[in-house]
CSV table of C-alpha atoms in Angstrom, one decimal:
chain,number,residue,atom,x,y,z
A,139,UNK,CA,-27.4,-73.4,125.1
A,140,UNK,CA,-27.6,-70.6,123.6
A,141,UNK,CA,-30.0,-66.8,125.3
A,142,UNK,CA,-33.7,-68.0,124.2
A,143,UNK,CA,-32.4,-71.2,124.6
A,144,UNK,CA,-32.1,-71.0,129.1
A,145,UNK,CA,-34.8,-68.8,128.4
A,146,UNK,CA,-37.1,-70.9,127.2
A,147,UNK,CA,-36.1,-73.3,130.0
A,148,UNK,CA,-36.3,-70.9,132.5
A,149,UNK,CA,-39.9,-70.6,130.9
A,150,UNK,CA,-40.6,-73.7,131.5
A,151,UNK,CA,-39.6,-74.1,135.0
A,152,UNK,CA,-41.5,-71.9,135.9
A,153,UNK,CA,-44.6,-73.5,135.0
A,154,UNK,CA,-44.1,-76.4,136.7
A,155,UNK,CA,-43.5,-74.7,139.6
A,156,UNK,CA,-46.6,-73.1,139.2
A,157,UNK,CA,-48.2,-76.2,138.5
A,158,UNK,CA,-48.2,-77.0,134.5
A,159,UNK,CA,-47.4,-80.3,133.5
A,160,UNK,CA,-46.2,-80.3,129.7
A,161,UNK,CA,-46.7,-82.2,126.5
A,162,UNK,CA,-44.2,-82.0,124.1
A,163,UNK,CA,-45.2,-81.5,120.2
A,164,UNK,CA,-42.6,-81.1,118.5
A,165,UNK,CA,-41.0,-83.0,114.7
A,166,UNK,CA,-37.7,-82.2,113.6
A,167,UNK,CA,-37.2,-80.1,110.8
A,168,UNK,CA,-36.6,-82.7,108.2
A,169,UNK,CA,-39.3,-84.3,108.9
A,170,UNK,CA,-41.7,-81.0,109.1
A,171,UNK,CA,-40.2,-80.6,105.5
A,172,UNK,CA,-41.9,-83.9,104.1
A,173,UNK,CA,-45.1,-83.6,105.4
A,174,UNK,CA,-45.8,-80.2,104.7
A,175,UNK,CA,-45.4,-80.4,101.4
A,176,UNK,CA,-47.5,-83.0,101.8
A,177,UNK,CA,-50.3,-80.6,103.7
A,178,UNK,CA,-49.7,-78.5,101.1
A,179,UNK,CA,-49.5,-80.2,98.1
A,180,UNK,CA,-53.7,-80.8,98.4
A,181,UNK,CA,-54.3,-77.3,97.9
A,182,UNK,CA,-51.5,-76.8,94.9
A,183,UNK,CA,-53.7,-79.7,93.0
A,184,UNK,CA,-56.2,-77.9,93.3
A,185,UNK,CA,-55.7,-74.5,92.3
A,186,UNK,CA,-53.0,-75.6,89.9
A,187,UNK,CA,-56.0,-77.2,88.1
A,188,UNK,CA,-58.1,-74.3,87.8
A,189,UNK,CA,-55.5,-72.3,86.9
A,190,UNK,CA,-55.6,-75.0,83.9
A,191,UNK,CA,-58.6,-75.4,83.5
A,192,UNK,CA,-59.9,-71.9,83.4
A,193,UNK,CA,-57.0,-69.2,83.2
A,194,UNK,CA,-54.5,-70.9,81.3
A,195,UNK,CA,-55.8,-69.0,77.3
A,196,UNK,CA,-54.4,-65.0,79.5
A,197,UNK,CA,-51.7,-66.6,81.3
A,198,UNK,CA,-48.8,-64.4,81.0
A,199,UNK,CA,-46.5,-67.5,80.0
A,200,UNK,CA,-42.3,-67.0,80.8
A,201,UNK,CA,-40.4,-68.1,77.8
A,202,UNK,CA,-37.8,-68.9,80.7
A,203,UNK,CA,-35.2,-71.9,80.0
A,204,UNK,CA,-32.0,-73.7,81.7
A,205,UNK,CA,-30.3,-71.7,84.7
A,206,UNK,CA,-32.8,-68.3,84.5
A,207,UNK,CA,-35.2,-70.2,85.0
A,208,UNK,CA,-34.3,-72.0,88.1
A,209,UNK,CA,-32.6,-68.4,89.4
A,210,UNK,CA,-36.5,-67.4,88.8
A,211,UNK,CA,-37.5,-70.2,90.6
A,212,UNK,CA,-35.1,-69.4,93.5
A,213,UNK,CA,-35.6,-65.4,93.9
A,214,UNK,CA,-39.7,-66.1,94.0
A,215,UNK,CA,-38.4,-68.8,97.1
A,216,UNK,CA,-36.4,-66.4,98.9
A,217,UNK,CA,-38.7,-63.7,98.4
A,218,UNK,CA,-41.7,-66.1,100.1
A,219,UNK,CA,-39.8,-67.3,102.9
A,220,UNK,CA,-38.6,-64.1,104.2
A,221,UNK,CA,-42.2,-62.5,103.8
A,222,UNK,CA,-43.3,-65.9,105.4
A,223,UNK,CA,-41.6,-65.9,108.4
A,224,UNK,CA,-42.1,-62.1,108.7
A,225,UNK,CA,-45.9,-62.5,108.4
A,226,UNK,CA,-45.7,-65.4,111.8
A,227,UNK,CA,-43.8,-62.3,113.7
A,228,UNK,CA,-46.8,-59.9,112.6
A,229,UNK,CA,-49.3,-62.7,113.8
A,230,UNK,CA,-47.5,-63.3,117.0
A,231,UNK,CA,-46.8,-60.3,117.7
A,232,UNK,CA,-51.0,-59.2,117.0
A,233,UNK,CA,-52.4,-61.7,118.9
A,234,UNK,CA,-50.3,-61.9,122.0
A,235,UNK,CA,-51.4,-58.3,122.5
A,236,UNK,CA,-48.0,-57.4,123.5
A,237,UNK,CA,-45.8,-56.6,120.4
A,238,UNK,CA,-42.1,-57.3,119.0
A,239,UNK,CA,-40.9,-58.0,122.4
A,240,UNK,CA,-42.7,-61.6,121.9
A,241,UNK,CA,-41.1,-62.5,118.4
A,242,UNK,CA,-37.5,-63.7,117.6
A,243,UNK,CA,-36.6,-63.8,114.2
A,244,UNK,CA,-33.7,-65.9,113.4
A,245,UNK,CA,-31.4,-67.2,110.5
A,246,UNK,CA,-30.0,-70.8,110.1
A,247,UNK,CA,-28.7,-72.9,107.1
A,248,UNK,CA,-28.8,-69.4,105.5
A,249,UNK,CA,-32.3,-69.9,106.2
A,250,UNK,CA,-34.8,-67.4,108.1
A,251,UNK,CA,-37.2,-68.1,110.9
A,252,UNK,CA,-39.5,-66.8,113.9
A,253,UNK,CA,-40.3,-68.2,117.0
A,254,UNK,CA,-42.8,-66.7,119.0
A,255,UNK,CA,-40.9,-66.0,122.9
A,256,UNK,CA,-44.1,-66.0,125.2
A,257,UNK,CA,-46.5,-68.6,126.1
A,258,UNK,CA,-50.2,-68.1,124.6
A,259,UNK,CA,-53.3,-69.7,124.4
A,260,UNK,CA,-54.2,-71.2,122.2
A,261,UNK,CA,-56.4,-69.0,119.9
A,262,UNK,CA,-52.8,-66.6,120.0
A,263,UNK,CA,-51.0,-69.3,118.9
A,264,UNK,CA,-52.6,-70.1,115.9
A,265,UNK,CA,-52.9,-66.8,114.8
A,266,UNK,CA,-49.3,-66.7,114.5
A,267,UNK,CA,-48.6,-70.6,112.6
A,268,UNK,CA,-51.9,-70.0,109.9
A,269,UNK,CA,-50.8,-66.0,109.5
A,270,UNK,CA,-48.6,-67.0,106.3
A,271,UNK,CA,-51.4,-69.8,105.0
A,272,UNK,CA,-53.8,-67.4,104.8
A,273,UNK,CA,-52.4,-64.0,104.5
A,274,UNK,CA,-49.3,-65.9,101.3
A,275,UNK,CA,-51.4,-69.2,100.4
A,276,UNK,CA,-54.7,-67.3,99.4
A,277,UNK,CA,-52.7,-63.9,98.6
A,278,UNK,CA,-51.7,-66.5,95.7
A,279,UNK,CA,-54.6,-67.6,94.8
A,280,UNK,CA,-55.7,-63.8,94.2
A,281,UNK,CA,-52.7,-63.6,92.2
A,282,UNK,CA,-52.9,-66.3,89.6
A,283,UNK,CA,-56.9,-64.9,89.0
A,284,UNK,CA,-55.2,-61.2,88.4
A,285,UNK,CA,-52.2,-61.9,87.0
A,286,UNK,CA,-52.4,-65.7,85.7
A,287,UNK,CA,-48.7,-67.1,84.5
A,288,UNK,CA,-45.6,-68.7,85.4
A,289,UNK,CA,-44.6,-65.9,88.1
A,290,UNK,CA,-48.2,-66.3,89.9
A,291,UNK,CA,-48.5,-69.8,89.7
A,292,UNK,CA,-44.6,-70.6,90.9
A,293,UNK,CA,-45.6,-68.2,93.7
A,294,UNK,CA,-49.2,-70.1,94.4
A,295,UNK,CA,-47.1,-73.6,94.3
A,296,UNK,CA,-43.9,-72.1,97.0
A,297,UNK,CA,-46.3,-70.3,98.8
A,298,UNK,CA,-48.5,-73.6,100.1
A,299,UNK,CA,-45.9,-75.6,100.3
A,300,UNK,CA,-43.6,-73.6,102.7
A,301,UNK,CA,-47.2,-72.9,104.9
A,302,UNK,CA,-47.7,-77.1,104.2
A,303,UNK,CA,-45.7,-77.3,108.4
A,304,UNK,CA,-47.6,-74.8,109.3
A,305,UNK,CA,-51.0,-76.4,108.5
A,306,UNK,CA,-49.8,-79.5,109.8
A,307,UNK,CA,-48.9,-78.0,113.2
A,308,UNK,CA,-52.0,-75.7,113.2
A,309,UNK,CA,-54.7,-78.8,113.0
A,310,UNK,CA,-52.3,-80.8,115.9
A,311,UNK,CA,-52.6,-77.1,118.3
A,312,UNK,CA,-56.6,-76.8,117.8
A,313,UNK,CA,-57.1,-80.6,118.9
A,314,UNK,CA,-55.4,-79.5,121.7
A,315,UNK,CA,-57.6,-78.0,125.2
A,316,UNK,CA,-59.0,-74.6,124.9
A,317,UNK,CA,-57.7,-73.5,128.5
A,318,UNK,CA,-54.1,-74.9,127.9
A,319,UNK,CA,-50.9,-72.9,126.8
A,320,UNK,CA,-49.0,-73.1,123.4
A,321,UNK,CA,-45.1,-72.2,123.7
A,322,UNK,CA,-43.2,-72.6,120.7
A,323,UNK,CA,-40.2,-74.2,120.5
A,324,UNK,CA,-37.3,-72.5,120.2
A,325,UNK,CA,-35.6,-75.0,117.5
A,326,UNK,CA,-38.1,-77.3,116.2
A,327,UNK,CA,-40.8,-77.6,114.5
A,328,UNK,CA,-43.5,-78.0,116.8
A,329,UNK,CA,-44.8,-76.2,120.3
A,330,UNK,CA,-45.1,-77.3,123.4
A,331,UNK,CA,-48.3,-77.7,125.3
A,332,UNK,CA,-48.7,-77.1,129.4
A,333,UNK,CA,-52.0,-78.4,130.6
A,334,UNK,CA,-53.1,-78.6,134.7
């Protein structure tokens, strides 16, 4: 068990001593990827159709195919994922009122991830969870309208699909009691809710 997991277990024990009960609201990373893609897909479809019917006439379409297309697509994913995780951190750092001390960045299987180390009120937790969806997702839509084309369309698709799991987690967290405390899970997608 790593240092962060040990600290997480200690935090849970402290809350149990204070009379809190817990409920695990997590899913595996694989399931999060599949369900997240389904949550992000409606946004991709809606804004993709808007692009197709309103913006295609002035779109900057790149003549990119084969390996060059895949290299460009991987570059878009790499940049988007790094910014996505950074935005989780910015959201939790700001909403917690405790700054970067509560944020943990990590790399698992060559993929960056961000987790919040503090137990938060529901609103503060949601700010960090939703930051990438709001900033990158709708920022990508703005990018499409300003500069429609291959790069902006792919960027929008990547950002909504990658934020789909966050949207799913936020839907679950919104249903929790207002007086609950939420701890971001250190290794799985989702959270642990604490309530009295």
